[in-house]
mmCIF file of N, CA and C in Angstrom:
data_model
loop_
_atom_site.group_PDB
_atom_site.id
_atom_site.type_symbol
_atom_site.label_atom_id
_atom_site.label_comp_id
_atom_site.label_asym_id
_atom_site.label_seq_id
_atom_site.Cartn_x
_atom_site.Cartn_y
_atom_site.Cartn_z
ATOM 1 N N UNK A 1 34.938 -58.954 -30.474
ATOM 2 C CA UNK A 1 33.590 -59.626 -31.764
ATOM 3 C C UNK A 1 34.487 -59.246 -33.330
ATOM 4 N N UNK A 2 35.280 -58.352 -32.974
ATOM 5 C CA UNK A 2 36.226 -57.889 -34.259
ATOM 6 C C UNK A 2 37.082 -58.603 -35.194
ATOM 7 N N UNK A 3 37.885 -59.766 -34.282
ATOM 8 C CA UNK A 3 38.716 -60.335 -34.711
ATOM 9 C C UNK A 3 37.834 -61.280 -35.195
ATOM 10 N N UNK A 4 37.376 -61.988 -34.579
ATOM 11 C CA UNK A 4 36.438 -62.950 -35.138
ATOM 12 C C UNK A 4 36.062 -62.742 -36.535
ATOM 13 N N UNK A 5 35.244 -61.485 -36.173
ATOM 14 C CA UNK A 5 34.755 -61.338 -37.824
ATOM 15 C C UNK A 5 35.484 -61.017 -38.935
ATOM 16 N N UNK A 6 36.416 -60.661 -38.439
ATOM 17 C CA UNK A 6 37.691 -60.088 -39.220
ATOM 18 C C UNK A 6 38.453 -61.348 -39.816
ATOM 19 N N UNK A 7 38.450 -61.916 -39.064
ATOM 20 C CA UNK A 7 39.243 -63.473 -39.579
ATOM 21 C C UNK A 7 37.825 -64.498 -40.308
ATOM 22 N N UNK A 8 37.241 -64.099 -39.916
ATOM 23 C CA UNK A 8 35.606 -64.504 -41.757
ATOM 24 C C UNK A 8 35.720 -63.622 -42.531
ATOM 25 N N UNK A 9 36.936 -62.917 -42.690
ATOM 26 C CA UNK A 9 36.619 -61.369 -44.041
ATOM 27 C C UNK A 9 35.095 -61.018 -43.818
ATOM 28 N N UNK A 10 34.662 -60.352 -42.708
ATOM 29 C CA UNK A 10 34.271 -59.227 -42.727
ATOM 30 C C UNK A 10 34.500 -58.027 -41.806
ATOM 31 N N UNK A 11 33.409 -57.050 -42.468
ATOM 32 C CA UNK A 11 34.224 -55.847 -41.912
ATOM 33 C C UNK A 11 32.847 -55.443 -40.426
ATOM 34 N N UNK A 12 33.473 -54.987 -39.533
ATOM 35 C CA UNK A 12 32.922 -54.853 -38.686
ATOM 36 C C UNK A 12 33.137 -53.437 -38.103
ATOM 37 N N UNK A 13 32.123 -52.988 -37.708
ATOM 38 C CA UNK A 13 31.750 -51.529 -37.049
ATOM 39 C C UNK A 13 30.969 -51.727 -35.741
ATOM 40 N N UNK A 14 31.712 -51.273 -34.928
ATOM 41 C CA UNK A 14 31.508 -50.844 -33.440
ATOM 42 C C UNK A 14 30.240 -50.067 -33.129
ATOM 43 N N UNK A 15 29.336 -50.090 -32.382
ATOM 44 C CA UNK A 15 28.413 -49.327 -32.167
ATOM 45 C C UNK A 15 28.592 -47.743 -31.740
ATOM 46 N N UNK A 16 29.929 -47.833 -30.971
ATOM 47 C CA UNK A 16 30.579 -46.625 -30.204
ATOM 48 C C UNK A 16 31.444 -45.264 -31.270
ATOM 49 N N UNK A 17 31.418 -46.501 -32.328
ATOM 50 C CA UNK A 17 31.913 -45.787 -33.398
ATOM 51 C C UNK A 17 31.117 -44.631 -34.593
ATOM 52 N N UNK A 18 31.824 -42.953 -33.962
ATOM 53 C CA UNK A 18 30.149 -41.872 -34.298
ATOM 54 C C UNK A 18 31.280 -41.315 -35.298
ATOM 55 N N UNK A 19 30.875 -41.400 -36.310
ATOM 56 C CA UNK A 19 31.539 -40.455 -37.226
ATOM 57 C C UNK A 19 31.694 -39.208 -37.497
ATOM 58 N N UNK A 20 30.074 -38.753 -37.216
ATOM 59 C CA UNK A 20 30.217 -37.082 -36.578
ATOM 60 C C UNK A 20 30.676 -36.817 -36.192
ATOM 61 N N UNK A 21 31.558 -37.167 -34.711
ATOM 62 C CA UNK A 21 32.782 -36.705 -33.823
ATOM 63 C C UNK A 21 33.577 -37.459 -34.073
ATOM 64 N N UNK A 22 34.196 -38.227 -34.880
ATOM 65 C CA UNK A 22 35.018 -38.449 -34.855
ATOM 66 C C UNK A 22 36.213 -39.734 -34.134
ATOM 67 N N UNK A 23 35.010 -40.381 -33.521
ATOM 68 C CA UNK A 23 35.217 -41.289 -32.916
ATOM 69 C C UNK A 23 35.194 -42.836 -33.909
ATOM 70 N N UNK A 24 35.893 -43.121 -32.648
ATOM 71 C CA UNK A 24 36.444 -44.861 -33.615
ATOM 72 C C UNK A 24 36.694 -45.722 -32.749
ATOM 73 N N UNK A 25 35.685 -46.389 -31.489
ATOM 74 C CA UNK A 25 36.319 -47.735 -31.174
ATOM 75 C C UNK A 25 36.973 -48.611 -32.014
ATOM 76 N N UNK A 26 36.412 -48.637 -32.912
ATOM 77 C CA UNK A 26 37.469 -50.064 -33.818
ATOM 78 C C UNK A 26 39.096 -49.935 -34.133
ATOM 79 N N UNK A 27 39.075 -48.648 -34.425
ATOM 80 C CA UNK A 27 40.076 -48.414 -34.615
ATOM 81 C C UNK A 27 41.236 -48.270 -33.357
ATOM 82 N N UNK A 28 40.943 -47.684 -32.389
ATOM 83 C CA UNK A 28 40.958 -47.977 -30.936
ATOM 84 C C UNK A 28 41.579 -49.755 -29.744
ATOM 85 N N UNK A 29 40.628 -50.213 -30.416
ATOM 86 C CA UNK A 29 40.302 -51.660 -30.137
ATOM 87 C C UNK A 29 41.182 -52.560 -31.034
ATOM 88 N N UNK A 30 40.935 -52.279 -32.389
ATOM 89 C CA UNK A 30 41.933 -53.365 -32.906
ATOM 90 C C UNK A 30 43.669 -52.784 -33.485
ATOM 91 N N UNK A 31 44.213 -51.373 -33.046
ATOM 92 C CA UNK A 31 45.111 -50.922 -32.897
ATOM 93 C C UNK A 31 45.871 -52.176 -31.807
ATOM 94 N N UNK A 32 47.940 -51.407 -32.199
ATOM 95 C CA UNK A 32 48.405 -52.775 -31.295
ATOM 96 C C UNK A 32 48.148 -51.738 -29.301
ATOM 97 N N UNK A 33 47.936 -51.063 -29.505
ATOM 98 C CA UNK A 33 47.023 -50.573 -27.749
ATOM 99 C C UNK A 33 45.846 -51.300 -27.183
ATOM 100 N N UNK A 34 45.530 -51.860 -28.029
ATOM 101 C CA UNK A 34 43.504 -53.232 -27.953
ATOM 102 C C UNK A 34 44.324 -54.102 -27.158
ATOM 103 N N UNK A 35 45.949 -54.294 -27.109
ATOM 104 C CA UNK A 35 46.318 -55.524 -26.319
ATOM 105 C C UNK A 35 47.305 -54.830 -25.343
ATOM 106 N N UNK A 36 47.421 -54.421 -24.308
ATOM 107 C CA UNK A 36 48.566 -53.721 -23.852
ATOM 108 C C UNK A 36 49.078 -54.610 -22.994
ATOM 109 N N UNK A 37 49.070 -55.478 -22.644
ATOM 110 C CA UNK A 37 50.296 -56.504 -21.834
ATOM 111 C C UNK A 37 51.411 -56.790 -23.109
ATOM 112 N N UNK A 38 50.711 -57.487 -24.509
ATOM 113 C CA UNK A 38 52.320 -57.738 -25.386
ATOM 114 C C UNK A 38 53.011 -56.130 -25.622
ATOM 115 N N UNK A 39 51.702 -54.970 -25.901
ATOM 116 C CA UNK A 39 52.383 -54.043 -26.062
ATOM 117 C C UNK A 39 53.704 -53.500 -25.276
ATOM 118 N N UNK A 40 53.490 -54.059 -23.948
ATOM 119 C CA UNK A 40 54.512 -53.238 -23.233
ATOM 120 C C UNK A 40 55.319 -54.216 -23.089
ATOM 121 N N UNK A 41 55.530 -55.659 -23.941
ATOM 122 C CA UNK A 41 56.151 -56.796 -23.418
ATOM 123 C C UNK A 41 55.981 -57.827 -22.198
ATOM 124 N N UNK A 42 54.625 -57.187 -21.512
ATOM 125 C CA UNK A 42 54.738 -57.949 -20.035
ATOM 126 C C UNK A 42 54.300 -59.438 -20.729
ATOM 127 N N UNK A 43 53.651 -60.291 -21.777
ATOM 128 C CA UNK A 43 53.299 -61.150 -21.927
ATOM 129 C C UNK A 43 53.783 -61.126 -23.900
ATOM 130 N N UNK A 44 54.258 -62.260 -24.025
ATOM 131 C CA UNK A 44 54.421 -62.900 -24.972
ATOM 132 C C UNK A 44 53.178 -62.562 -26.347
ATOM 133 N N UNK A 45 53.411 -61.971 -27.293
ATOM 134 C CA UNK A 45 51.972 -61.265 -28.292
ATOM 135 C C UNK A 45 52.083 -62.792 -29.086
ATOM 136 N N UNK A 46 50.766 -62.712 -29.252
ATOM 137 C CA UNK A 46 49.890 -63.980 -29.686
ATOM 138 C C UNK A 46 50.272 -64.991 -28.587
ATOM 139 N N UNK A 47 50.247 -65.067 -27.265
ATOM 140 C CA UNK A 47 50.627 -66.078 -26.243
ATOM 141 C C UNK A 47 49.163 -66.189 -26.012
ATOM 142 N N UNK A 48 48.255 -67.079 -24.837
ATOM 143 C CA UNK A 48 47.488 -67.190 -24.022
ATOM 144 C C UNK A 48 46.811 -66.316 -23.068
ATOM 145 N N UNK A 49 47.959 -65.737 -23.038
ATOM 146 C CA UNK A 49 48.111 -64.311 -21.956
ATOM 147 C C UNK A 49 47.632 -63.350 -22.985
ATOM 148 N N UNK A 50 47.895 -63.039 -24.559
ATOM 149 C CA UNK A 50 47.687 -61.399 -24.380
ATOM 150 C C UNK A 50 46.110 -61.312 -24.920
ATOM 151 N N UNK A 51 45.575 -61.313 -23.838
ATOM 152 C CA UNK A 51 43.982 -60.746 -24.508
ATOM 153 C C UNK A 51 43.549 -59.552 -24.623
ATOM 154 N N UNK A 52 42.636 -59.222 -25.233
ATOM 155 C CA UNK A 52 42.265 -57.992 -25.089
ATOM 156 C C UNK A 52 42.392 -57.142 -24.345
ATOM 157 N N UNK A 53 42.557 -55.646 -24.021
ATOM 158 C CA UNK A 53 42.469 -54.771 -22.510
ATOM 159 C C UNK A 53 40.787 -54.956 -21.692
ATOM 160 N N UNK A 54 39.809 -55.307 -22.517
ATOM 161 C CA UNK A 54 38.861 -55.704 -22.236
ATOM 162 C C UNK A 54 38.398 -57.254 -20.870
ATOM 163 N N UNK A 55 39.323 -57.788 -21.618
ATOM 164 C CA UNK A 55 39.293 -59.198 -21.221
ATOM 165 C C UNK A 55 39.706 -58.904 -19.767
ATOM 166 N N UNK A 56 41.032 -58.237 -19.317
ATOM 167 C CA UNK A 56 41.320 -57.810 -18.230
ATOM 168 C C UNK A 56 40.774 -56.921 -17.645
ATOM 169 N N UNK A 57 40.205 -55.602 -18.058
ATOM 170 C CA UNK A 57 39.054 -55.057 -17.630
ATOM 171 C C UNK A 57 38.083 -56.039 -16.707
ATOM 172 N N UNK A 58 37.424 -56.542 -18.034
ATOM 173 C CA UNK A 58 36.167 -57.662 -17.407
ATOM 174 C C UNK A 58 36.799 -58.366 -15.845
ATOM 175 N N UNK A 59 37.639 -58.674 -15.650
ATOM 176 C CA UNK A 59 38.137 -59.640 -14.892
ATOM 177 C C UNK A 59 38.250 -58.913 -13.413
ATOM 178 N N UNK A 60 38.279 -57.594 -13.779
ATOM 179 C CA UNK A 60 38.640 -56.474 -12.514
ATOM 180 C C UNK A 60 37.730 -56.140 -11.823
ATOM 181 N N UNK A 61 36.898 -55.529 -12.618
ATOM 182 C CA UNK A 61 35.340 -55.091 -12.371
ATOM 183 C C UNK A 61 34.788 -56.405 -12.130
ATOM 184 N N UNK A 62 34.647 -58.223 -12.123
ATOM 185 C CA UNK A 62 34.777 -58.433 -11.197
ATOM 186 C C UNK A 62 35.069 -58.754 -10.328
ATOM 187 N N UNK A 63 36.341 -58.433 -10.188
ATOM 188 C CA UNK A 63 37.049 -58.357 -8.711
ATOM 189 C C UNK A 63 36.622 -57.304 -7.939
ATOM 190 N N UNK A 64 35.738 -56.293 -8.129
ATOM 191 C CA UNK A 64 35.439 -55.101 -7.656
ATOM 192 C C UNK A 64 34.148 -55.435 -7.329
ATOM 193 N N UNK A 65 33.460 -56.298 -8.332
ATOM 194 C CA UNK A 65 32.207 -56.577 -7.584
ATOM 195 C C UNK A 65 32.443 -57.537 -6.803
ATOM 196 N N UNK A 66 32.752 -58.691 -6.144
ATOM 197 C CA UNK A 66 32.974 -60.008 -5.716
ATOM 198 C C UNK A 66 33.980 -59.961 -4.584
ATOM 199 N N UNK A 67 34.758 -58.684 -4.483
ATOM 200 C CA UNK A 67 35.830 -58.515 -3.554
ATOM 201 C C UNK A 67 35.366 -59.158 -2.355
ATOM 202 N N UNK A 68 34.648 -58.890 -1.460
ATOM 203 C CA UNK A 68 34.016 -59.030 -0.428
ATOM 204 C C UNK A 68 33.876 -60.583 -0.070
ATOM 205 N N UNK A 69 33.972 -61.459 -0.664
ATOM 206 C CA UNK A 69 33.977 -62.770 -0.925
ATOM 207 C C UNK A 69 35.323 -63.575 -1.077
ATOM 208 N N UNK A 70 36.287 -63.078 -1.473
ATOM 209 C CA UNK A 70 37.241 -63.483 -2.451
ATOM 210 C C UNK A 70 38.537 -63.506 -1.701
ATOM 211 N N UNK A 71 39.103 -64.748 -1.157
ATOM 212 C CA UNK A 71 40.225 -64.496 0.285
ATOM 213 C C UNK A 71 41.368 -63.230 -0.485
ATOM 214 N N UNK A 72 41.441 -62.658 0.728
ATOM 215 C CA UNK A 72 42.154 -61.441 0.398
ATOM 216 C C UNK A 72 42.053 -60.151 -0.340
ATOM 217 N N UNK A 73 40.166 -60.273 -0.562
ATOM 218 C CA UNK A 73 40.195 -59.210 -1.545
ATOM 219 C C UNK A 73 40.058 -58.425 -1.304
ATOM 220 N N UNK A 74 40.099 -57.907 -0.079
ATOM 221 C CA UNK A 74 40.946 -56.269 0.012
ATOM 222 C C UNK A 74 42.327 -55.638 -0.562
ATOM 223 N N UNK A 75 42.920 -56.712 -0.311
ATOM 224 C CA UNK A 75 44.346 -56.265 -0.493
ATOM 225 C C UNK A 75 44.440 -56.418 -2.655
ATOM 226 N N UNK A 76 43.604 -57.879 -2.916
ATOM 227 C CA UNK A 76 43.212 -57.884 -4.384
ATOM 228 C C UNK A 76 43.234 -56.417 -4.759
ATOM 229 N N UNK A 77 41.734 -56.214 -4.414
ATOM 230 C CA UNK A 77 41.309 -54.711 -4.869
ATOM 231 C C UNK A 77 41.996 -53.758 -4.861
ATOM 232 N N UNK A 78 43.076 -53.323 -3.817
ATOM 233 C CA UNK A 78 43.665 -52.149 -3.642
ATOM 234 C C UNK A 78 44.702 -52.159 -5.171
ATOM 235 N N UNK A 79 45.410 -53.380 -4.943
ATOM 236 C CA UNK A 79 46.734 -53.968 -5.940
ATOM 237 C C UNK A 79 45.813 -53.408 -7.525
ATOM 238 N N UNK A 80 44.793 -54.762 -7.338
ATOM 239 C CA UNK A 80 44.021 -54.361 -9.414
ATOM 240 C C UNK A 80 43.632 -52.862 -9.801
ATOM 241 N N UNK A 81 43.594 -52.089 -8.633
ATOM 242 C CA UNK A 81 42.738 -50.934 -8.790
ATOM 243 C C UNK A 81 43.989 -50.217 -9.080
ATOM 244 N N UNK A 82 45.138 -50.166 -8.243
ATOM 245 C CA UNK A 82 46.616 -49.031 -9.266
ATOM 246 C C UNK A 82 47.034 -49.572 -10.596
ATOM 247 N N UNK A 83 46.639 -50.905 -10.645
ATOM 248 C CA UNK A 83 47.251 -51.547 -12.466
ATOM 249 C C UNK A 83 46.428 -50.519 -13.197
ATOM 250 N N UNK A 84 45.101 -51.106 -12.279
ATOM 251 C CA UNK A 84 43.940 -50.312 -13.246
ATOM 252 C C UNK A 84 44.127 -48.817 -13.515
ATOM 253 N N UNK A 85 44.975 -48.214 -12.315
ATOM 254 C CA UNK A 85 44.660 -46.795 -12.779
ATOM 255 C C UNK A 85 45.714 -46.348 -13.777
ATOM 256 N N UNK A 86 47.354 -47.354 -13.316
ATOM 257 C CA UNK A 86 48.224 -46.755 -14.243
ATOM 258 C C UNK A 86 47.977 -47.279 -15.804
ATOM 259 N N UNK A 87 47.025 -48.521 -16.242
ATOM 260 C CA UNK A 87 46.406 -48.919 -17.243
ATOM 261 C C UNK A 87 45.870 -47.740 -17.532
ATOM 262 N N UNK A 88 45.096 -46.934 -17.049
ATOM 263 C CA UNK A 88 43.940 -45.986 -17.537
ATOM 264 C C UNK A 88 44.894 -44.740 -18.147
ATOM 265 N N UNK A 89 45.698 -44.315 -17.601
ATOM 266 C CA UNK A 89 47.026 -43.338 -17.840
ATOM 267 C C UNK A 89 47.787 -43.673 -18.837
ATOM 268 N N UNK A 90 48.044 -44.998 -19.262
ATOM 269 C CA UNK A 90 48.651 -45.160 -20.313
ATOM 270 C C UNK A 90 48.050 -45.114 -21.299
ATOM 271 N N UNK A 91 46.519 -45.595 -21.290
ATOM 272 C CA UNK A 91 45.727 -45.615 -22.682
ATOM 273 C C UNK A 91 45.596 -44.478 -22.733
ATOM 274 N N UNK A 92 44.797 -43.380 -21.991
ATOM 275 C CA UNK A 92 44.868 -41.738 -22.446
ATOM 276 C C UNK A 92 45.818 -41.399 -22.882
ATOM 277 N N UNK A 93 46.807 -41.377 -22.443
ATOM 278 C CA UNK A 93 48.071 -41.179 -23.118
ATOM 279 C C UNK A 93 48.218 -41.403 -24.214
ATOM 280 N N UNK A 94 48.193 -42.881 -24.471
ATOM 281 C CA UNK A 94 48.220 -43.456 -26.162
ATOM 282 C C UNK A 94 46.879 -42.771 -27.051
ATOM 283 N N UNK A 95 45.893 -42.606 -26.512
ATOM 284 C CA UNK A 95 44.332 -42.846 -27.264
ATOM 285 C C UNK A 95 44.731 -41.221 -27.811
ATOM 286 N N UNK A 96 45.423 -40.012 -26.629
ATOM 287 C CA UNK A 96 44.902 -38.543 -27.269
ATOM 288 C C UNK A 96 46.614 -38.645 -28.231
ATOM 289 N N UNK A 97 47.570 -39.302 -27.578
ATOM 290 C CA UNK A 97 48.964 -38.255 -27.963
ATOM 291 C C UNK A 97 49.895 -39.646 -29.094
ATOM 292 N N UNK A 98 49.142 -40.609 -28.912
ATOM 293 C CA UNK A 98 49.548 -41.169 -29.962
ATOM 294 C C UNK A 98 48.993 -41.390 -31.248
ATOM 295 N N UNK A 99 47.837 -42.233 -31.142
ATOM 296 C CA UNK A 99 46.485 -42.229 -31.730
ATOM 297 C C UNK A 99 45.790 -41.388 -32.563
ATOM 298 N N UNK A 100 46.011 -40.416 -31.577
ATOM 299 C CA UNK A 100 44.915 -39.387 -31.740
ATOM 300 C C UNK A 100 43.503 -39.450 -32.314
ATOM 301 N N UNK A 101 43.253 -40.136 -31.676
ATOM 302 C CA UNK A 101 41.823 -40.932 -31.799
ATOM 303 C C UNK A 101 40.674 -40.419 -30.594
ATOM 304 N N UNK A 102 39.421 -40.440 -30.842
ATOM 305 C CA UNK A 102 38.862 -40.164 -29.752
ATOM 306 C C UNK A 102 37.507 -41.942 -29.784
ATOM 307 N N UNK A 103 37.503 -42.232 -28.114
ATOM 308 C CA UNK A 103 36.836 -43.597 -28.169
ATOM 309 C C UNK A 103 36.107 -43.649 -27.034
ATOM 310 N N UNK A 104 34.936 -43.386 -27.256
ATOM 311 C CA UNK A 104 34.001 -42.810 -26.081
ATOM 312 C C UNK A 104 33.545 -44.204 -25.045
ATOM 313 N N UNK A 105 33.755 -45.545 -25.533
ATOM 314 C CA UNK A 105 33.676 -46.287 -24.190
ATOM 315 C C UNK A 105 35.059 -46.054 -23.462
ATOM 316 N N UNK A 106 36.154 -46.005 -24.239
ATOM 317 C CA UNK A 106 37.813 -45.641 -23.968
ATOM 318 C C UNK A 106 37.483 -44.859 -22.714
ATOM 319 N N UNK A 107 36.863 -43.496 -22.913
ATOM 320 C CA UNK A 107 36.743 -42.485 -22.010
ATOM 321 C C UNK A 107 36.030 -42.650 -21.129
ATOM 322 N N UNK A 108 34.886 -43.721 -21.080
ATOM 323 C CA UNK A 108 33.808 -43.336 -20.712
ATOM 324 C C UNK A 108 34.541 -44.571 -19.003
ATOM 325 N N UNK A 109 35.379 -45.864 -19.831
ATOM 326 C CA UNK A 109 35.969 -46.111 -18.876
ATOM 327 C C UNK A 109 37.225 -45.309 -18.137
ATOM 328 N N UNK A 110 37.917 -44.747 -18.306
ATOM 329 C CA UNK A 110 38.826 -43.743 -17.650
ATOM 330 C C UNK A 110 38.525 -43.390 -16.755
ATOM 331 N N UNK A 111 37.043 -42.608 -16.680
ATOM 332 C CA UNK A 111 36.271 -42.125 -15.562
ATOM 333 C C UNK A 111 35.730 -42.927 -14.502
ATOM 334 N N UNK A 112 34.788 -44.081 -15.110
ATOM 335 C CA UNK A 112 34.923 -45.048 -14.134
ATOM 336 C C UNK A 112 35.973 -45.644 -12.995
ATOM 337 N N UNK A 113 36.867 -45.740 -14.214
ATOM 338 C CA UNK A 113 38.641 -45.924 -13.303
ATOM 339 C C UNK A 113 39.244 -45.455 -12.224
ATOM 340 N N UNK A 114 39.326 -44.251 -12.621
ATOM 341 C CA UNK A 114 39.149 -43.039 -11.961
ATOM 342 C C UNK A 114 38.071 -43.231 -10.168
ATOM 343 N N UNK A 115 36.547 -42.474 -10.632
ATOM 344 C CA UNK A 115 35.975 -43.059 -9.623
ATOM 345 C C UNK A 115 36.498 -44.447 -8.631
ATOM 346 N N UNK A 116 37.003 -45.494 -9.184
ATOM 347 C CA UNK A 116 37.113 -46.410 -8.053
ATOM 348 C C UNK A 116 38.123 -46.369 -7.656
ATOM 349 N N UNK A 117 39.396 -45.821 -8.285
ATOM 350 C CA UNK A 117 40.537 -45.231 -7.460
ATOM 351 C C UNK A 117 40.459 -44.439 -6.098
ATOM 352 N N UNK A 118 39.319 -43.417 -6.242
ATOM 353 C CA UNK A 118 38.938 -42.951 -4.994
ATOM 354 C C UNK A 118 38.487 -43.627 -4.553
ATOM 355 N N UNK A 119 37.000 -44.145 -4.770
ATOM 356 C CA UNK A 119 36.379 -44.853 -3.841
ATOM 357 C C UNK A 119 36.951 -46.208 -2.851
ATOM 358 N N UNK A 120 38.101 -46.377 -3.584
ATOM 359 C CA UNK A 120 38.732 -47.793 -2.998
ATOM 360 C C UNK A 120 39.877 -47.045 -1.889
ATOM 361 N N UNK A 121 40.534 -46.058 -2.549
ATOM 362 C CA UNK A 121 41.835 -45.147 -1.392
ATOM 363 C C UNK A 121 40.792 -44.097 -0.277
ATOM 364 N N UNK A 122 39.612 -43.618 -1.021
ATOM 365 C CA UNK A 122 39.351 -42.515 -0.137
ATOM 366 C C UNK A 122 39.303 -42.835 1.536
ATOM 367 N N UNK A 123 39.882 -42.455 1.996
ATOM 368 C CA UNK A 123 39.883 -42.905 3.601
ATOM 369 C C UNK A 123 38.096 -42.622 4.064
ATOM 370 N N UNK A 124 37.846 -43.837 5.182
ATOM 371 C CA UNK A 124 36.754 -43.938 5.519
ATOM 372 C C UNK A 124 36.643 -43.090 6.166
ATOM 373 N N UNK A 125 34.563 -42.399 6.370
ATOM 374 C CA UNK A 125 34.895 -41.387 7.802
ATOM 375 C C UNK A 125 35.167 -40.195 6.855
ATOM 376 N N UNK A 126 35.937 -39.727 6.170
ATOM 377 C CA UNK A 126 36.369 -38.456 6.001
ATOM 378 C C UNK A 126 34.985 -38.294 4.989
ATOM 379 N N UNK A 127 34.397 -38.751 4.119
ATOM 380 C CA UNK A 127 32.758 -37.762 3.915
ATOM 381 C C UNK A 127 32.187 -37.358 4.719
ATOM 382 N N UNK A 128 32.503 -37.892 6.069
ATOM 383 C CA UNK A 128 31.292 -37.129 7.003
ATOM 384 C C UNK A 128 32.270 -36.097 7.528
ATOM 385 N N UNK A 129 33.373 -36.308 7.462
ATOM 386 C CA UNK A 129 34.005 -34.695 8.313
ATOM 387 C C UNK A 129 34.035 -33.732 6.997
ATOM 388 N N UNK A 130 33.623 -33.756 5.784
ATOM 389 C CA UNK A 130 33.528 -32.314 4.902
ATOM 390 C C UNK A 130 31.697 -31.982 5.484
ATOM 391 N N UNK A 131 31.315 -32.704 5.374
ATOM 392 C CA UNK A 131 30.338 -32.431 5.454
ATOM 393 C C UNK A 131 30.043 -31.903 6.757
ATOM 394 N N UNK A 132 30.530 -32.413 7.546
ATOM 395 C CA UNK A 132 30.997 -30.364 9.105
ATOM 396 C C UNK A 132 29.829 -31.515 10.172
ATOM 397 N N UNK A 133 29.823 -33.162 10.111
ATOM 398 C CA UNK A 133 29.117 -34.066 10.961
ATOM 399 C C UNK A 133 30.113 -34.610 11.473
#
């Protein structure tokens, strides 16, 4: 949304920009880190694959939801979860130490991706052993 409005010469402020906390999702989303694939040189900048991180995240979360009906869904889910967590670590580092910003949506996503990593790779039956059953 911010890119469309910016192209029209309009100012965009995300709902998660909370000045009292010093949080600015807009600053993060519009930084070079908002398109990690081109930032890391994995895809050429301004190519059709140079999508915002949110687009890749949406594809991953769709895979999480629909992996039972996708061919090779479990394998794709494992690979996607590892890629998602690697992305989480990279972006968390960039947010904290390079951008020096606070992004409520980003941090929430980091927690979700970490929880998914645990859920996808936690051995089945381990939870019942922890309860002593």
